[in-house]
Short mmCIF file of C-alpha atoms in Angstrom, two decimals:
data_model
loop_
_atom_site.label_atom_id
_atom_site.label_comp_id
_atom_site.label_asym_id
_atom_site.label_seq_id
_atom_site.Cartn_x
_atom_site.Cartn_y
_atom_site.Cartn_z
CA LEU A 14 0.00 0.00 0.00
CA PRO A 15 1.79 3.20 -1.11
CA LEU A 16 0.86 6.41 0.71
CA ALA A 17 2.00 9.93 -0.08
CA SER A 18 2.10 10.78 3.64
CA CYS A 19 0.91 9.31 6.93
CA ALA A 20 1.59 9.58 10.65
CA SER A 21 3.30 6.17 10.79
CA PRO A 22 3.17 3.23 8.36
CA GLN A 23 3.61 0.97 11.40
CA ASP A 24 0.07 1.73 12.54
CA VAL A 25 -1.41 1.23 9.07
CA ALA A 26 0.38 -2.12 8.61
CA ARG A 27 -0.81 -3.36 12.01
CA MET A 28 -4.39 -2.37 11.19
CA ILE A 29 -4.26 -4.31 7.88
CA GLY A 30 -2.61 -7.36 9.47
CA ILE A 31 -0.24 -10.13 8.40
CA GLY A 32 0.92 -9.75 4.83
CA ALA A 33 0.63 -5.96 4.78
CA ALA A 34 3.36 -3.91 3.14
CA VAL A 35 2.93 -0.17 3.63
CA THR A 36 5.25 2.53 2.34
CA THR A 37 5.00 6.29 2.53
CA GLY A 38 6.86 9.17 0.95
CA ARG A 39 6.85 10.97 4.27
CA GLN A 40 5.85 10.02 7.82
CA THR A 41 4.93 12.81 10.18
CA ALA A 42 4.91 10.96 13.52
CA GLY A 43 7.31 8.07 13.16
CA ARG A 44 8.72 6.20 16.13
CA GLY A 45 12.22 5.15 17.03
CA ARG A 46 13.43 2.31 19.24
CA LEU A 47 12.96 2.66 23.02
CA GLY A 48 10.63 5.63 22.52
CA ARG A 49 13.22 7.79 20.78
CA VAL A 50 12.02 10.66 18.63
CA TRP A 51 11.93 9.95 14.89
CA ILE A 52 13.72 12.62 12.85
CA ASP A 53 11.58 13.65 9.87
CA ASP A 54 13.51 12.81 6.69
CA GLU A 55 11.67 15.51 4.72
CA GLY A 56 10.68 12.99 2.04
CA ALA A 57 14.29 12.08 1.25
CA GLY A 58 14.12 8.57 2.63
CA ILE A 59 12.15 5.35 2.50
CA ALA A 60 9.70 4.27 5.19
CA LEU A 61 8.42 0.72 4.80
CA SER A 62 6.43 -1.36 7.28
CA LEU A 63 5.66 -5.05 6.83
CA ALA A 64 3.41 -7.20 9.02
CA VAL A 65 4.63 -10.79 9.46
CA PRO A 66 3.68 -13.71 11.73
CA MET A 67 5.13 -13.51 15.20
CA GLN A 68 8.56 -14.98 15.82
CA ASP A 69 11.18 -14.03 18.38
CA PRO A 70 11.31 -10.20 18.01
CA ALA A 71 15.09 -10.08 18.53
CA THR A 72 15.68 -12.58 15.72
CA ILE A 73 13.27 -10.70 13.45
CA SER A 74 15.14 -7.45 14.09
CA LEU A 75 18.53 -9.01 13.33
CA ALA A 76 17.22 -10.73 10.19
CA SER A 77 15.69 -7.46 9.02
CA GLY A 78 19.02 -5.72 9.47
CA ILE A 79 20.70 -8.36 7.30
CA ALA A 80 18.09 -7.90 4.55
CA VAL A 81 18.37 -4.11 4.58
CA LEU A 82 22.17 -4.29 4.53
CA GLU A 83 22.10 -6.60 1.51
CA ALA A 84 19.64 -4.34 -0.33
CA ILE A 85 21.77 -1.24 0.28
CA ARG A 86 25.03 -2.96 -0.67
CA ALA A 87 23.41 -4.00 -3.96
CA MET A 88 22.83 -0.33 -4.82
CA VAL A 89 26.40 0.90 -4.32
CA PRO A 90 29.68 0.10 -6.14
CA PRO A 91 31.31 -3.20 -5.08
CA SER A 92 34.24 -1.30 -3.58
CA ILE A 93 31.88 0.58 -1.25
CA GLY A 94 29.79 -2.39 -0.13
CA PRO A 95 32.26 -3.71 2.49
CA THR A 96 32.39 -0.27 4.15
CA ILE A 97 28.69 -0.56 5.03
CA GLY A 98 27.87 -2.69 8.05
CA LEU A 99 25.49 -3.33 10.91
CA LYS A 100 25.36 -1.86 14.41
CA PHE A 101 23.68 -3.82 17.17
CA PRO A 102 20.80 -4.07 17.55
CA ASN A 103 19.03 -2.39 14.65
CA ASP A 104 21.08 0.01 12.50
CA VAL A 105 22.86 -0.03 9.15
CA VAL A 106 25.91 2.25 9.26
CA GLU A 107 28.89 3.48 7.31
CA ALA A 108 31.67 1.56 9.05
CA THR A 109 34.39 4.14 8.37
CA SER A 110 32.51 7.09 9.91
CA GLY A 111 29.74 5.59 12.03
CA ALA A 112 27.10 7.54 10.12
CA LYS A 113 23.64 5.98 10.23
CA ILE A 114 22.18 4.91 6.88
CA ALA A 115 19.11 2.94 7.98
CA GLY A 116 17.26 1.73 11.05
CA ILE A 117 14.80 -1.02 11.93
CA LEU A 118 11.99 -1.03 14.49
CA VAL A 119 10.08 -4.23 15.34
CA GLU A 120 6.80 -3.90 17.23
CA ALA A 121 5.26 -7.24 18.22
CA SER A 122 1.90 -7.99 19.81
CA GLU A 123 -1.09 -10.31 19.44
CA GLY A 124 0.63 -12.71 17.08
CA VAL A 125 1.81 -10.05 14.64
CA ALA A 126 5.25 -8.49 14.24
CA VAL A 127 5.38 -5.21 12.34
CA ILE A 128 8.82 -4.50 10.88
CA GLY A 129 9.48 -0.82 10.30
CA ILE A 130 12.38 0.02 7.99
CA GLY A 131 13.68 3.54 7.51
CA ILE A 132 16.42 4.21 4.95
CA ASN A 133 18.20 7.47 4.14
CA LEU A 134 17.96 7.29 0.36
CA HIS A 135 18.50 10.82 -0.99
CA ARG A 136 20.78 13.64 0.09
CA ARG A 137 19.48 16.14 2.62
CA SER A 138 20.66 18.44 5.39
CA TRP A 139 20.43 16.87 8.84
CA PRO A 140 19.73 18.73 12.09
CA PRO A 141 22.72 19.46 14.35
CA GLY A 142 23.80 16.41 16.33
CA ILE A 143 22.44 13.91 13.79
CA HIS A 144 25.20 11.85 12.17
CA ALA A 145 23.67 10.29 9.07
CA ARG A 146 24.47 9.52 5.44
CA SER A 147 22.36 8.67 2.42
CA VAL A 148 22.60 5.76 0.02
CA GLU A 149 22.76 8.30 -2.78
CA GLU A 150 26.00 9.74 -1.39
CA LEU A 151 27.56 6.29 -1.12
CA ALA A 152 26.38 5.24 -4.56
CA SER A 153 27.87 8.38 -6.16
CA LYS A 154 24.83 8.66 -8.40
CA SER A 155 22.75 11.75 -9.03
CA THR A 156 19.50 9.75 -8.92
CA LEU A 157 18.42 6.52 -7.30
CA ARG A 158 15.00 5.03 -7.93
CA ARG A 159 12.96 4.52 -4.78
CA ILE A 160 11.05 1.69 -6.44
CA ASP A 161 14.22 -0.37 -6.98
CA LEU A 162 14.94 -0.47 -3.27
CA LEU A 163 11.30 -1.06 -2.33
CA GLU A 164 11.03 -4.00 -4.72
CA SER A 165 14.21 -5.65 -3.48
CA LEU A 166 13.46 -5.47 0.25
CA PRO A 167 10.48 -7.89 0.69
CA PRO A 168 12.11 -10.92 -1.00
CA ARG A 169 15.39 -10.29 0.82
CA LEU A 170 13.51 -10.02 4.09
CA SER A 171 11.57 -13.22 3.39
CA ARG A 172 14.80 -15.12 2.80
CA ALA A 173 16.41 -13.70 5.96
CA LEU A 174 13.39 -14.62 8.09
CA ASP A 175 13.63 -18.20 6.83
CA LEU A 176 17.15 -18.55 8.25
CA SER A 177 17.70 -20.35 11.55
CA PRO A 178 18.36 -18.13 14.58
CA SER A 179 21.96 -19.37 14.71
CA GLU A 180 22.56 -18.45 11.06
CA VAL A 181 20.95 -15.03 11.57
CA ALA A 182 23.23 -14.41 14.56
CA HIS A 183 26.29 -15.55 12.58
CA ARG A 184 25.58 -13.30 9.61
CA PHE A 185 24.78 -10.31 11.78
CA SER A 186 27.96 -10.74 13.82
CA LYS A 187 30.06 -11.08 10.67
CA ALA A 188 28.79 -7.71 9.39
CA HIS A 189 28.91 -5.93 12.77
CA ALA A 190 30.92 -2.74 12.30
CA PRO A 191 31.68 -1.79 15.96
CA THR A 192 33.33 -5.13 16.82
CA GLY A 193 36.97 -4.42 17.63
CA CYS A 194 36.26 -0.72 18.22
CA ARG A 195 36.28 1.41 21.35
CA VAL A 196 32.66 1.52 22.56
CA GLU A 197 30.53 2.78 25.40
CA VAL A 198 27.83 0.29 26.32
CA GLU A 199 24.96 0.47 28.75
CA SER A 200 23.01 -2.31 30.41
CA GLY A 201 20.48 -1.14 32.97
CA ASP A 202 22.36 1.13 35.40
CA HIS A 203 25.72 -0.32 34.37
CA ARG A 204 27.78 1.58 31.79
CA ILE A 205 31.33 0.72 30.72
CA THR A 206 33.84 1.88 28.12
CA GLY A 207 36.30 -0.42 26.40
CA ARG A 208 36.93 -2.51 23.30
CA LEU A 209 34.06 -4.56 21.94
CA GLU A 210 35.78 -7.92 21.74
CA SER A 211 32.90 -9.97 20.38
CA LEU A 212 29.17 -9.98 19.73
CA SER A 213 26.72 -12.87 20.03
CA PRO A 214 23.61 -10.84 19.16
CA LEU A 215 21.07 -13.27 20.64
CA GLN A 216 23.15 -13.86 23.77
CA HIS A 217 25.73 -11.31 24.88
CA LEU A 218 28.34 -8.66 24.10
CA GLU A 219 31.89 -8.97 25.45
CA VAL A 220 33.78 -5.78 26.25
CA ILE A 221 37.33 -5.50 27.59
CA ASP A 222 37.43 -2.43 29.80
CA SER A 223 40.27 -0.01 30.57
CA ASP A 224 41.52 -2.33 33.33
CA ASP A 225 41.74 -5.22 30.84
CA VAL A 226 38.77 -6.91 32.49
CA ARG A 227 36.47 -8.89 30.22
CA CYS A 228 32.83 -7.96 30.82
CA ARG A 229 29.97 -10.02 29.38
CA MET A 230 26.71 -8.11 29.00
CA PRO A 231 23.31 -9.63 28.09
CA ALA A 232 22.21 -8.79 24.55
CA GLU A 233 18.54 -8.32 25.44
CA SER A 234 19.27 -5.41 27.79
CA THR A 235 22.46 -3.88 26.39
CA LEU A 236 22.78 -0.82 24.17
CA ILE A 237 25.85 0.48 22.35
CA VAL A 238 25.66 4.14 23.38
CA SER A 239 28.58 5.26 21.23
CA TRP A 240 31.51 3.84 19.28
CA ASP A 241 34.66 5.13 17.63
CA PRO A 242 35.10 3.72 14.10
CA ALA A 243 38.58 5.23 13.84
CA SER A 244 39.83 3.08 16.74
CA ARG A 245 39.37 -0.11 14.70
CA TRP A 246 40.49 1.32 11.38
CA ALA A 247 43.63 2.75 12.98
CA SER A 248 44.56 -0.63 14.44
CA VAL A 249 43.87 -2.42 11.14
CA ASN A 250 45.97 0.05 9.19
CA SER A 251 48.87 0.18 11.66
#
């Protein structure tokens, strides 16, 4: 269902039910994860919501990230693709700068999971404090067709959702950009800074802190507050 504008395609997709695919040129009251404010993309992005049968919401979110990453990589030159990665739990990012390219929001209830996908497609000016980049900038093309990305996402998502949880976790971890970087992570009232040693996205994150202590933090309650892409790239290039 294509809409010129709506408050949130998430609500429309939930109202229609399983099988719904709703996209809008502009959403005026979108939602972010954990109640965060959605930044209006001024019509420069893609907002797509799909209603699917309920599975484990964490696995759905990870699988959706894999599908979105694959769709974006297919639109940019092969040399650029490896510089685009995932950030736990629900973002697609430029690995060299940390800029956000896309985000995923899964809202699950009453046997239905609604997957919301937001992608920065076209160039625009972002508000102060927002670190984002568009697919158009990475693709080095003057025009990208919205329909090409919209058509590629549902089949990629269907294939990702058919993967086993272990395979989803493996693929997500393999593409996880902050692994090996200096990060600040938060779990409940506990916040630490150190190197993200490893990620098991359905189980835990392991961080080695400034005292060289290995800390294991549960994936379901841990958030990467910030990360420094240059810390990994500097070590790789040294």
